[in-house]
PDB file of C-alpha atoms and ligand atoms in Angstrom:
ATOM      1  CA  MET A   1     -15.994 -18.237   6.476  1.00  0.00           C
ATOM      2  CA  LEU A   2     -13.166 -16.546   8.353  1.00  0.00           C
ATOM      3  CA  SER A   3     -15.416 -16.086  11.410  1.00  0.00           C
ATOM      4  CA  GLU A   4     -15.864 -19.856  11.595  1.00  0.00           C
ATOM      5  CA  ILE A   5     -12.078 -20.499  11.399  1.00  0.00           C
ATOM      6  CA  ILE A   6     -11.376 -18.200  14.512  1.00  0.00           C
ATOM      7  CA  GLN A   7     -14.539 -19.265  16.443  1.00  0.00           C
ATOM      8  CA  PRO A   8     -13.050 -19.184  19.878  1.00  0.00           C
ATOM      9  CA  GLN A   9     -13.679 -21.835  22.673  1.00  0.00           C
ATOM     10  CA  GLY A  10     -16.083 -21.438  25.417  1.00  0.00           C
ATOM     11  CA  ASN A  11     -18.346 -18.362  25.774  1.00  0.00           C
ATOM     12  CA  LYS A  12     -15.941 -15.996  23.946  1.00  0.00           C
ATOM     13  CA  MET A  13     -17.522 -13.737  21.250  1.00  0.00           C
ATOM     14  CA  PRO A  14     -16.063 -14.351  17.631  1.00  0.00           C
ATOM     15  CA  LEU A  15     -14.242 -11.363  16.148  1.00  0.00           C
ATOM     16  CA  ASN A  16     -16.628 -10.581  13.361  1.00  0.00           C
ATOM     17  CA  SER A  17     -15.710  -8.702  10.452  1.00  0.00           C
ATOM     18  CA  GLY A  18     -16.442  -4.966  10.820  1.00  0.00           C
ATOM     19  CA  SER A  19     -15.640  -1.690  12.395  1.00  0.00           C
ATOM     20  CA  TYR A  20     -14.022  -1.455  16.046  1.00  0.00           C
ATOM     21  CA  ALA A  21     -13.691   1.584  18.069  1.00  0.00           C
ATOM     22  CA  ALA A  22     -10.282   2.087  19.763  1.00  0.00           C
ATOM     23  CA  LEU A  23     -11.595   3.603  23.020  1.00  0.00           C
ATOM     24  CA  LEU A  24     -10.438   6.900  24.533  1.00  0.00           C
ATOM     25  CA  THR A  25      -9.816   7.374  28.147  1.00  0.00           C
ATOM     26  CA  PRO A  26     -12.069   9.786  30.279  1.00  0.00           C
ATOM     27  CA  TYR A  27     -10.371  11.444  33.337  1.00  0.00           C
ATOM     28  CA  SER A  28     -11.558  13.356  36.108  1.00  0.00           C
ATOM     29  CA  ASN A  29      -9.779  14.968  39.171  1.00  0.00           C
ATOM     30  CA  SER A  30      -7.294  16.850  37.029  1.00  0.00           C
ATOM     31  CA  ARG A  31      -6.514  13.691  35.008  1.00  0.00           C
ATOM     32  CA  GLU A  32      -5.533  11.828  38.221  1.00  0.00           C
ATOM     33  CA  THR A  33      -8.536   9.316  38.161  1.00  0.00           C
ATOM     34  CA  ILE A  34     -10.055   7.337  35.553  1.00  0.00           C
ATOM     35  CA  ASN A  35     -13.647   8.553  35.158  1.00  0.00           C
ATOM     36  CA  GLU A  36     -15.363   5.135  35.273  1.00  0.00           C
ATOM     37  CA  ASP A  37     -18.849   6.581  34.763  1.00  0.00           C
ATOM     38  CA  ALA A  38     -17.875   8.342  31.702  1.00  0.00           C
ATOM     39  CA  LEU A  39     -16.057   5.252  30.466  1.00  0.00           C
ATOM     40  CA  GLU A  40     -19.229   3.275  30.740  1.00  0.00           C
ATOM     41  CA  ALA A  41     -21.021   5.971  28.931  1.00  0.00           C
ATOM     42  CA  LEU A  42     -18.510   5.879  26.226  1.00  0.00           C
ATOM     43  CA  VAL A  43     -18.946   2.083  25.779  1.00  0.00           C
ATOM     44  CA  ASN A  44     -22.752   2.557  25.562  1.00  0.00           C
ATOM     45  CA  HIS A  45     -22.181   5.521  23.089  1.00  0.00           C
ATOM     46  CA  ASN A  46     -20.086   3.198  20.822  1.00  0.00           C
ATOM     47  CA  ILE A  47     -22.642   0.247  21.160  1.00  0.00           C
ATOM     48  CA  ASP A  48     -25.454   2.705  20.228  1.00  0.00           C
ATOM     49  CA  GLN A  49     -23.522   3.546  16.923  1.00  0.00           C
ATOM     50  CA  LYS A  50     -23.336   0.004  16.063  1.00  0.00           C
ATOM     51  CA  VAL A  51     -19.672  -0.563  16.224  1.00  0.00           C
ATOM     52  CA  ASP A  52     -18.868  -4.253  15.916  1.00  0.00           C
ATOM     53  CA  GLY A  53     -16.332  -4.361  18.839  1.00  0.00           C
ATOM     54  CA  LEU A  54     -13.853  -2.368  21.148  1.00  0.00           C
ATOM     55  CA  TYR A  55     -10.246  -2.144  21.131  1.00  0.00           C
ATOM     56  CA  VAL A  56      -9.172  -1.238  24.757  1.00  0.00           C
ATOM     57  CA  GLY A  57      -5.958   0.256  25.948  1.00  0.00           C
ATOM     58  CA  GLY A  58      -4.550   1.163  22.591  1.00  0.00           C
ATOM     59  CA  SER A  59      -2.726   4.193  21.446  1.00  0.00           C
ATOM     60  CA  THR A  60      -5.990   6.170  21.497  1.00  0.00           C
ATOM     61  CA  ALA A  61      -6.372   5.427  25.233  1.00  0.00           C
ATOM     62  CA  GLU A  62      -3.184   7.218  26.165  1.00  0.00           C
ATOM     63  CA  THR A  63      -2.036   4.052  27.572  1.00  0.00           C
ATOM     64  CA  PHE A  64       1.651   4.830  27.497  1.00  0.00           C
ATOM     65  CA  LEU A  65       0.843   7.582  30.116  1.00  0.00           C
ATOM     66  CA  GLN A  66      -0.818   5.394  32.526  1.00  0.00           C
ATOM     67  CA  ALA A  67       0.506   3.276  35.319  1.00  0.00           C
ATOM     68  CA  PHE A  68      -0.270  -0.306  35.536  1.00  0.00           C
ATOM     69  CA  GLU A  69      -3.128   0.077  38.023  1.00  0.00           C
ATOM     70  CA  LYS A  70      -4.896   2.619  35.755  1.00  0.00           C
ATOM     71  CA  ARG A  71      -4.670   0.185  32.769  1.00  0.00           C
ATOM     72  CA  VAL A  72      -6.211  -2.625  34.957  1.00  0.00           C
ATOM     73  CA  THR A  73      -8.989  -0.253  35.992  1.00  0.00           C
ATOM     74  CA  ILE A  74      -9.661   0.559  32.359  1.00  0.00           C
ATOM     75  CA  LEU A  75      -9.731  -3.064  31.257  1.00  0.00           C
ATOM     76  CA  GLN A  76     -12.057  -4.156  34.008  1.00  0.00           C
ATOM     77  CA  THR A  77     -14.451  -1.208  33.797  1.00  0.00           C
ATOM     78  CA  VAL A  78     -14.893  -1.709  30.010  1.00  0.00           C
ATOM     79  CA  ALA A  79     -15.537  -5.318  30.518  1.00  0.00           C
ATOM     80  CA  ARG A  80     -18.039  -4.648  33.128  1.00  0.00           C
ATOM     81  CA  SER A  81     -19.884  -2.007  30.962  1.00  0.00           C
ATOM     82  CA  ALA A  82     -19.977  -4.016  27.819  1.00  0.00           C
ATOM     83  CA  ASN A  83     -21.107  -7.016  29.701  1.00  0.00           C
ATOM     84  CA  GLY A  84     -20.819  -9.459  26.830  1.00  0.00           C
ATOM     85  CA  ARG A  85     -22.808  -7.212  24.290  1.00  0.00           C
ATOM     86  CA  ILE A  86     -19.835  -6.886  21.817  1.00  0.00           C
ATOM     87  CA  PRO A  87     -16.423  -8.431  21.497  1.00  0.00           C
ATOM     88  CA  LEU A  88     -13.577  -6.765  23.454  1.00  0.00           C
ATOM     89  CA  ILE A  89      -9.956  -6.776  22.606  1.00  0.00           C
ATOM     90  CA  ALA A  90      -7.359  -5.778  25.157  1.00  0.00           C
ATOM     91  CA  GLN A  91      -4.185  -4.190  24.046  1.00  0.00           C
ATOM     92  CA  VAL A  92      -1.614  -5.154  26.547  1.00  0.00           C
ATOM     93  CA  GLY A  93       1.729  -4.077  24.760  1.00  0.00           C
ATOM     94  CA  ASP A  94       4.256  -2.130  26.857  1.00  0.00           C
ATOM     95  CA  LEU A  95       8.027  -1.411  26.942  1.00  0.00           C
ATOM     96  CA  ASN A  96       8.265  -4.173  29.527  1.00  0.00           C
ATOM     97  CA  PRO A  97       7.097  -7.836  28.535  1.00  0.00           C
ATOM     98  CA  ARG A  98       6.311  -8.423  32.272  1.00  0.00           C
ATOM     99  CA  VAL A  99       3.869  -5.741  32.399  1.00  0.00           C
ATOM    100  CA  SER A 100       2.139  -7.238  29.144  1.00  0.00           C
ATOM    101  CA  ASN A 101       2.051 -10.634  30.603  1.00  0.00           C
ATOM    102  CA  ARG A 102       0.409  -9.380  33.786  1.00  0.00           C
ATOM    103  CA  LEU A 103      -2.177  -7.368  31.734  1.00  0.00           C
ATOM    104  CA  ALA A 104      -2.909 -10.393  29.494  1.00  0.00           C
ATOM    105  CA  ARG A 105      -3.846 -12.289  32.546  1.00  0.00           C
ATOM    106  CA  VAL A 106      -6.118  -9.384  33.928  1.00  0.00           C
ATOM    107  CA  ALA A 107      -7.742  -9.288  30.568  1.00  0.00           C
ATOM    108  CA  ALA A 108      -8.330 -13.026  30.382  1.00  0.00           C
ATOM    109  CA  ASP A 109      -9.803 -12.964  33.913  1.00  0.00           C
ATOM    110  CA  ALA A 110     -12.087  -9.934  33.101  1.00  0.00           C
ATOM    111  CA  GLY A 111     -13.684 -11.926  30.092  1.00  0.00           C
ATOM    112  CA  TYR A 112     -11.964 -10.355  27.062  1.00  0.00           C
ATOM    113  CA  ASP A 113     -12.284 -12.073  23.724  1.00  0.00           C
ATOM    114  CA  ALA A 114      -8.877 -11.427  22.472  1.00  0.00           C
ATOM    115  CA  ILE A 115      -5.637 -10.000  23.357  1.00  0.00           C
ATOM    116  CA  SER A 116      -3.377  -7.639  21.221  1.00  0.00           C
ATOM    117  CA  ALA A 117      -0.053  -5.968  21.786  1.00  0.00           C
ATOM    118  CA  ILE A 118       2.464  -3.704  20.222  1.00  0.00           C
ATOM    119  CA  PRO A 119       5.919  -4.889  20.076  1.00  0.00           C
ATOM    120  CA  PRO A 120       8.221  -3.800  22.876  1.00  0.00           C
ATOM    121  CA  PHE A 121      10.151  -0.757  21.560  1.00  0.00           C
ATOM    122  CA  TYR A 122      12.785   1.860  22.600  1.00  0.00           C
ATOM    123  CA  TYR A 123      15.615  -0.715  22.653  1.00  0.00           C
ATOM    124  CA  GLN A 124      16.138  -2.020  19.136  1.00  0.00           C
ATOM    125  CA  TYR A 125      15.453  -5.709  19.759  1.00  0.00           C
ATOM    126  CA  GLU A 126      16.441  -8.231  17.221  1.00  0.00           C
ATOM    127  CA  TRP A 127      13.944  -9.982  15.036  1.00  0.00           C
ATOM    128  CA  HIS A 128      14.200 -13.192  16.962  1.00  0.00           C
ATOM    129  CA  GLU A 129      13.791 -11.496  20.206  1.00  0.00           C
ATOM    130  CA  LEU A 130      10.488  -9.851  19.061  1.00  0.00           C
ATOM    131  CA  LYS A 131       9.208 -13.116  17.602  1.00  0.00           C
ATOM    132  CA  ASP A 132       9.983 -14.804  20.953  1.00  0.00           C
ATOM    133  CA  PHE A 133       8.099 -12.047  22.679  1.00  0.00           C
ATOM    134  CA  TYR A 134       4.982 -12.678  20.558  1.00  0.00           C
ATOM    135  CA  ARG A 135       5.336 -16.337  20.744  1.00  0.00           C
ATOM    136  CA  LYS A 136       5.340 -16.389  24.642  1.00  0.00           C
ATOM    137  CA  LEU A 137       2.755 -13.649  25.062  1.00  0.00           C
ATOM    138  CA  ALA A 138       0.202 -15.203  22.493  1.00  0.00           C
ATOM    139  CA  GLY A 139       0.553 -18.538  24.286  1.00  0.00           C
ATOM    140  CA  LEU A 140      -0.028 -17.103  27.870  1.00  0.00           C
ATOM    141  CA  THR A 141      -3.922 -17.196  27.917  1.00  0.00           C
ATOM    142  CA  GLY A 142      -5.037 -19.368  25.119  1.00  0.00           C
ATOM    143  CA  LEU A 143      -7.338 -16.381  23.801  1.00  0.00           C
ATOM    144  CA  PRO A 144      -7.143 -15.412  20.150  1.00  0.00           C
ATOM    145  CA  PHE A 145      -4.260 -12.848  19.733  1.00  0.00           C
ATOM    146  CA  LEU A 146      -3.770  -9.897  17.406  1.00  0.00           C
ATOM    147  CA  ILE A 147      -0.387  -8.276  16.529  1.00  0.00           C
ATOM    148  CA  TYR A 148      -0.592  -4.568  16.714  1.00  0.00           C
ATOM    149  CA  SER A 149       1.703  -2.957  14.215  1.00  0.00           C
ATOM    150  CA  ILE A 150       2.018   0.823  14.236  1.00  0.00           C
ATOM    151  CA  PRO A 151       5.567   1.578  12.951  1.00  0.00           C
ATOM    152  CA  SER A 152       4.930   5.430  12.883  1.00  0.00           C
ATOM    153  CA  LEU A 153       4.719   5.316  16.777  1.00  0.00           C
ATOM    154  CA  THR A 154       6.904   2.304  17.875  1.00  0.00           C
ATOM    155  CA  GLY A 155       9.548   2.536  15.227  1.00  0.00           C
ATOM    156  CA  VAL A 156       9.268  -1.048  14.839  1.00  0.00           C
ATOM    157  CA  SER A 157       8.294  -2.596  11.378  1.00  0.00           C
ATOM    158  CA  PHE A 158       8.101  -6.022  10.070  1.00  0.00           C
ATOM    159  CA  SER A 159       8.594  -7.367   6.513  1.00  0.00           C
ATOM    160  CA  THR A 160       5.859  -9.378   4.863  1.00  0.00           C
ATOM    161  CA  GLN A 161       7.831 -12.452   5.526  1.00  0.00           C
ATOM    162  CA  GLN A 162       8.515 -11.716   9.124  1.00  0.00           C
ATOM    163  CA  MET A 163       4.759 -10.676   9.811  1.00  0.00           C
ATOM    164  CA  THR A 164       3.680 -13.864   8.138  1.00  0.00           C
ATOM    165  CA  GLU A 165       5.857 -15.807  10.525  1.00  0.00           C
ATOM    166  CA  LEU A 166       4.168 -13.938  13.554  1.00  0.00           C
ATOM    167  CA  LEU A 167       0.626 -14.515  12.121  1.00  0.00           C
ATOM    168  CA  ASN A 168       1.513 -18.361  12.067  1.00  0.00           C
ATOM    169  CA  LEU A 169       2.496 -18.325  15.711  1.00  0.00           C
ATOM    170  CA  PRO A 170       0.074 -20.405  17.854  1.00  0.00           C
ATOM    171  CA  ASN A 171      -3.084 -18.384  18.819  1.00  0.00           C
ATOM    172  CA  VAL A 172      -2.280 -15.583  16.645  1.00  0.00           C
ATOM    173  CA  VAL A 173      -5.473 -14.998  14.566  1.00  0.00           C
ATOM    174  CA  GLY A 174      -4.620 -11.610  13.007  1.00  0.00           C
ATOM    175  CA  LEU A 175      -3.245  -8.109  12.851  1.00  0.00           C
ATOM    176  CA  LYS A 176      -4.116  -4.535  13.511  1.00  0.00           C
ATOM    177  CA  ASN A 177      -2.168  -2.771  10.847  1.00  0.00           C
ATOM    178  CA  THR A 178      -1.844   1.014  11.185  1.00  0.00           C
ATOM    179  CA  ALA A 179       0.320   1.745   8.146  1.00  0.00           C
ATOM    180  CA  SER A 180      -0.783   3.356   4.883  1.00  0.00           C
ATOM    181  CA  ASP A 181       1.229   1.041   2.506  1.00  0.00           C
ATOM    182  CA  TYR A 182      -1.794  -0.788   0.991  1.00  0.00           C
ATOM    183  CA  PHE A 183       0.347  -2.509  -1.495  1.00  0.00           C
ATOM    184  CA  ALA A 184       2.271  -4.200   1.490  1.00  0.00           C
ATOM    185  CA  MET A 185      -1.102  -4.814   3.229  1.00  0.00           C
ATOM    186  CA  GLU A 186      -2.513  -6.503   0.138  1.00  0.00           C
ATOM    187  CA  GLU A 187       0.383  -8.693  -0.032  1.00  0.00           C
ATOM    188  CA  LEU A 188       0.028  -9.742   3.633  1.00  0.00           C
ATOM    189  CA  VAL A 189      -3.669 -10.650   3.234  1.00  0.00           C
ATOM    190  CA  ARG A 190      -2.720 -12.741   0.112  1.00  0.00           C
ATOM    191  CA  ALA A 191      -0.048 -14.468   1.943  1.00  0.00           C
ATOM    192  CA  ASN A 192      -2.340 -15.178   4.970  1.00  0.00           C
ATOM    193  CA  PRO A 193      -5.847 -15.754   3.631  1.00  0.00           C
ATOM    194  CA  THR A 194      -7.190 -17.120   6.881  1.00  0.00           C
ATOM    195  CA  LYS A 195      -5.900 -14.279   9.055  1.00  0.00           C
ATOM    196  CA  LEU A 196      -8.028 -11.143  10.364  1.00  0.00           C
ATOM    197  CA  ILE A 197      -6.208  -8.093   9.032  1.00  0.00           C
ATOM    198  CA  PHE A 198      -7.621  -4.960  10.504  1.00  0.00           C
ATOM    199  CA  ASP A 199      -6.982  -1.718   8.901  1.00  0.00           C
ATOM    200  CA  GLY A 200      -5.845   1.044  11.365  1.00  0.00           C
ATOM    201  CA  TYR A 201      -6.195   4.360   9.526  1.00  0.00           C
ATOM    202  CA  ASP A 202      -9.718   5.702   9.659  1.00  0.00           C
ATOM    203  CA  GLN A 203      -8.994   7.975   6.830  1.00  0.00           C
ATOM    204  CA  ALA A 204      -8.443   5.180   4.288  1.00  0.00           C
ATOM    205  CA  VAL A 205     -10.629   2.380   5.619  1.00  0.00           C
ATOM    206  CA  LEU A 206     -12.321   2.062   2.122  1.00  0.00           C
ATOM    207  CA  ALA A 207      -8.948   1.573   0.522  1.00  0.00           C
ATOM    208  CA  GLY A 208      -8.166  -1.062   3.118  1.00  0.00           C
ATOM    209  CA  LEU A 209     -11.332  -2.992   2.511  1.00  0.00           C
ATOM    210  CA  ALA A 210     -10.825  -2.673  -1.265  1.00  0.00           C
ATOM    211  CA  MET A 211      -7.405  -4.338  -0.863  1.00  0.00           C
ATOM    212  CA  GLY A 212      -8.901  -7.157   1.355  1.00  0.00           C
ATOM    213  CA  ALA A 213      -8.880  -6.024   5.046  1.00  0.00           C
ATOM    214  CA  TYR A 214     -11.099  -7.878   7.129  1.00  0.00           C
ATOM    215  CA  GLY A 215     -12.152  -4.878   9.238  1.00  0.00           C
ATOM    216  CA  ALA A 216     -11.163  -1.590  10.713  1.00  0.00           C
ATOM    217  CA  ILE A 217     -10.173  -0.541  14.257  1.00  0.00           C
ATOM    218  CA  GLY A 218      -9.829   3.195  14.824  1.00  0.00           C
ATOM    219  CA  SER A 219     -10.180   6.230  17.009  1.00  0.00           C
ATOM    220  CA  THR A 220     -12.636   8.314  15.100  1.00  0.00           C
ATOM    221  CA  GLN A 221     -15.278   5.644  15.400  1.00  0.00           C
ATOM    222  CA  ASN A 222     -15.922   6.953  18.958  1.00  0.00           C
ATOM    223  CA  VAL A 223     -17.637   9.986  17.412  1.00  0.00           C
ATOM    224  CA  GLN A 224     -18.612   8.812  13.956  1.00  0.00           C
ATOM    225  CA  GLY A 225     -19.021   5.061  14.334  1.00  0.00           C
ATOM    226  CA  TYR A 226     -22.429   5.101  12.856  1.00  0.00           C
ATOM    227  CA  LYS A 227     -20.776   6.512   9.509  1.00  0.00           C
ATOM    228  CA  PHE A 228     -18.255   3.607   9.639  1.00  0.00           C
ATOM    229  CA  ARG A 229     -21.562   1.292   9.980  1.00  0.00           C
ATOM    230  CA  ALA A 230     -22.881   2.897   6.865  1.00  0.00           C
ATOM    231  CA  LEU A 231     -19.528   2.614   5.025  1.00  0.00           C
ATOM    232  CA  PHE A 232     -19.189  -1.079   5.819  1.00  0.00           C
ATOM    233  CA  ASP A 233     -22.829  -1.804   4.927  1.00  0.00           C
ATOM    234  CA  ALA A 234     -22.390  -0.003   1.609  1.00  0.00           C
ATOM    235  CA  PHE A 235     -19.126  -1.929   0.832  1.00  0.00           C
ATOM    236  CA  ALA A 236     -20.860  -5.301   1.703  1.00  0.00           C
ATOM    237  CA  THR A 237     -23.620  -4.626  -0.809  1.00  0.00           C
ATOM    238  CA  ASN A 238     -21.227  -3.406  -3.528  1.00  0.00           C
ATOM    239  CA  ASP A 239     -22.627   0.215  -3.334  1.00  0.00           C
ATOM    240  CA  MET A 240     -19.258   1.803  -3.982  1.00  0.00           C
ATOM    241  CA  PRO A 241     -20.558   5.397  -4.536  1.00  0.00           C
ATOM    242  CA  ALA A 242     -22.268   5.283  -1.183  1.00  0.00           C
ATOM    243  CA  ALA A 243     -19.240   3.784   0.592  1.00  0.00           C
ATOM    244  CA  LEU A 244     -17.061   6.456  -0.997  1.00  0.00           C
ATOM    245  CA  ALA A 245     -19.412   9.261   0.036  1.00  0.00           C
ATOM    246  CA  MET A 246     -19.296   8.017   3.550  1.00  0.00           C
ATOM    247  CA  GLN A 247     -15.448   7.917   3.536  1.00  0.00           C
ATOM    248  CA  ARG A 248     -15.477  11.499   2.369  1.00  0.00           C
ATOM    249  CA  GLU A 249     -17.726  12.564   5.097  1.00  0.00           C
ATOM    250  CA  ILE A 250     -15.593  10.733   7.758  1.00  0.00           C
ATOM    251  CA  ASN A 251     -12.423  12.526   6.329  1.00  0.00           C
ATOM    252  CA  GLU A 252     -13.956  15.914   6.459  1.00  0.00           C
ATOM    253  CA  LEU A 253     -14.107  15.658  10.007  1.00  0.00           C
ATOM    254  CA  ILE A 254     -10.725  13.772  10.337  1.00  0.00           C
ATOM    255  CA  VAL A 255      -8.863  16.600   8.706  1.00  0.00           C
ATOM    256  CA  VAL A 256     -10.049  19.078  11.378  1.00  0.00           C
ATOM    257  CA  ILE A 257      -9.260  16.603  14.187  1.00  0.00           C
ATOM    258  CA  ILE A 258      -5.689  15.977  12.962  1.00  0.00           C
ATOM    259  CA  GLU A 259      -5.218  19.784  12.670  1.00  0.00           C
ATOM    260  CA  HIS A 260      -5.926  20.330  16.293  1.00  0.00           C
ATOM    261  CA  GLY A 261      -4.677  17.058  17.911  1.00  0.00           C
ATOM    262  CA  VAL A 262      -6.472  13.739  17.382  1.00  0.00           C
ATOM    263  CA  PHE A 263      -7.135  12.593  20.933  1.00  0.00           C
ATOM    264  CA  ARG A 264      -7.982  15.923  22.476  1.00  0.00           C
ATOM    265  CA  SER A 265     -10.131  16.757  19.605  1.00  0.00           C
ATOM    266  CA  LEU A 266     -12.139  13.461  20.009  1.00  0.00           C
ATOM    267  CA  LYS A 267     -12.438  13.997  23.706  1.00  0.00           C
ATOM    268  CA  TYR A 268     -13.969  17.544  22.974  1.00  0.00           C
ATOM    269  CA  LEU A 269     -16.423  16.206  20.431  1.00  0.00           C
ATOM    270  CA  LEU A 270     -17.471  13.605  23.103  1.00  0.00           C
ATOM    271  CA  ASP A 271     -17.833  16.385  25.747  1.00  0.00           C
ATOM    272  CA  LEU A 272     -20.156  17.961  23.273  1.00  0.00           C
ATOM    273  CA  GLU A 273     -22.218  14.701  23.004  1.00  0.00           C
ATOM    274  CA  GLY A 274     -22.542  14.755  26.681  1.00  0.00           C
ATOM    275  CA  ILE A 275     -19.719  12.457  27.934  1.00  0.00           C
ATOM    276  CA  PRO A 276     -17.276  14.311  30.029  1.00  0.00           C
ATOM    277  CA  MET A 277     -13.802  13.172  28.861  1.00  0.00           C
ATOM    278  CA  GLY A 278     -11.395  15.635  30.481  1.00  0.00           C
ATOM    279  CA  ASP A 279      -8.124  16.647  28.751  1.00  0.00           C
ATOM    280  CA  CYS A 280      -5.265  14.414  27.813  1.00  0.00           C
ATOM    281  CA  ARG A 281      -2.551  13.717  30.148  1.00  0.00           C
ATOM    282  CA  GLU A 282       0.614  15.814  30.141  1.00  0.00           C
ATOM    283  CA  PRO A 283       2.764  16.346  28.052  1.00  0.00           C
ATOM    284  CA  PHE A 284      -0.248  16.689  25.790  1.00  0.00           C
ATOM    285  CA  HIS A 285      -1.652  20.128  25.899  1.00  0.00           C
ATOM    286  CA  PRO A 286      -5.309  20.888  26.133  1.00  0.00           C
ATOM    287  CA  LEU A 287      -7.364  21.789  23.084  1.00  0.00           C
ATOM    288  CA  THR A 288      -6.916  25.347  22.133  1.00  0.00           C
ATOM    289  CA  GLU A 289      -9.847  27.805  22.003  1.00  0.00           C
ATOM    290  CA  VAL A 290      -9.267  28.097  18.261  1.00  0.00           C
ATOM    291  CA  GLY A 291      -9.584  24.258  18.168  1.00  0.00           C
ATOM    292  CA  LYS A 292     -12.879  24.233  20.206  1.00  0.00           C
ATOM    293  CA  THR A 293     -14.552  26.664  17.854  1.00  0.00           C
ATOM    294  CA  ALA A 294     -13.498  24.713  14.713  1.00  0.00           C
ATOM    295  CA  LEU A 295     -14.610  21.469  16.190  1.00  0.00           C
ATOM    296  CA  ALA A 296     -17.899  22.808  17.575  1.00  0.00           C
ATOM    297  CA  ILE A 297     -18.609  24.046  13.900  1.00  0.00           C
ATOM    298  CA  MET A 298     -17.876  20.507  12.509  1.00  0.00           C
ATOM    299  CA  HIS A 299     -19.895  18.844  15.190  1.00  0.00           C
ATOM    300  CA  GLU A 300     -22.889  20.899  14.296  1.00  0.00           C
ATOM    301  CA  ARG A 301     -22.385  20.413  10.552  1.00  0.00           C
ATOM    302  CA  LEU A 302     -21.302  16.697  10.479  1.00  0.00           C
ATOM    303  CA  LEU A 303     -22.361  14.983  13.687  1.00  0.00           C
ATOM    304  CA  SER A 304     -25.821  16.247  14.579  1.00  0.00           C
ATOM    305  CA  ARG A 305     -27.931  13.206  13.891  1.00  0.00           C
TER     306      ARG A 305
HETATM  307  O1  LIG B   1      -4.824   2.984  15.277  1.00  0.00           O
HETATM  308  C1  LIG B   1      -5.368   5.298  15.280  1.00  0.00           C
HETATM  309  N1  LIG B   1      -4.020   5.558  15.253  1.00  0.00           N
HETATM  310  C2  LIG B   1      -3.677   6.476  16.214  1.00  0.00           C
HETATM  311  C3  LIG B   1      -5.621   3.801  15.113  1.00  0.00           C
HETATM  312  O2  LIG B   1      -4.216   7.176  16.826  1.00  0.00           O
HETATM  313  C4  LIG B   1      -2.086   6.771  16.178  1.00  0.00           C
HETATM  314  C5  LIG B   1      -6.246   5.921  14.080  1.00  0.00           C
HETATM  315  O3  LIG B   1      -7.540   5.734  14.367  1.00  0.00           O
HETATM  316  C6  LIG B   1      -5.936   7.398  13.889  1.00  0.00           C
HETATM  317  O4  LIG B   1      -6.217   7.995  15.229  1.00  0.00           O
HETATM  318  C7  LIG B   1      -6.925   7.972  12.750  1.00  0.00           C
HETATM  319  C8  LIG B   1      -6.708   9.485  12.700  1.00  0.00           C
HETATM  320  O5  LIG B   1      -5.396   9.652  12.067  1.00  0.00           O
HETATM  321  O6  LIG B   1      -6.681   7.317  11.792  1.00  0.00           O
END
């Protein structure tokens, strides 16, 4: 069993296979302040939907619009709210490795079960520089570590050979792979059978699972985590028609979310669930009135349990 292979030391929770929500960030006070009460409510909302874990401080959290102190607040608030109920993965990647190092220590102190990071980007680093970055960061806390690859946003991509080298660094247990090349993903799974390869695009989770992904980490779980639960359960019992039916339902909503802006749409849907999320930070614009109308209709049709 993979989960036995990566069973961490001490009182850490294992990163079991399944569906993890990439948390959004609720703001109050004109987006100046992290709304800690709403963040706690969002953690509970995800746990109620039976997600298998939380990915904190990722792309979905608007992380790269936040000062260091805000990132610390988010990591600590989520750890306090979850209180050991589900595994937590802290995304600490940044343009500056010094920031990543400091955040990794904050996450370890707050009780996180794993650390994850995008590669530093903007400057075009050489492969050996990036590998060195991961070797140092993954070695810093002793916690299990997941590479986060999202080439569409970072502009940084790794070949299968390079990713295999990263996956074999000390403490590295797996990868969050947000890319839609499932041929490449399957090759990676085949080359690294003991590593935990999480699929990052919610709209093709079933394809990822069929090609050997260990689990999924995504943004739309925040509002439809219970449907991912059903998809995973159907897949586990080889009920492919039910799994596909769930993926279709999931995607009906995702089409509209993408049309109106992923993060602001998810925030509005959570507003409708009673969790005040606030708008996204600038330069993101607020959701349009047309978007609100379209999403309210989808909420009523697809998310009223
Ligand atoms: O990594 C998320 N990626 C981004 C996960 O937000 C860039 C996904 O969950 C997407 O938001 C989702 C919708 O495209 O698949």
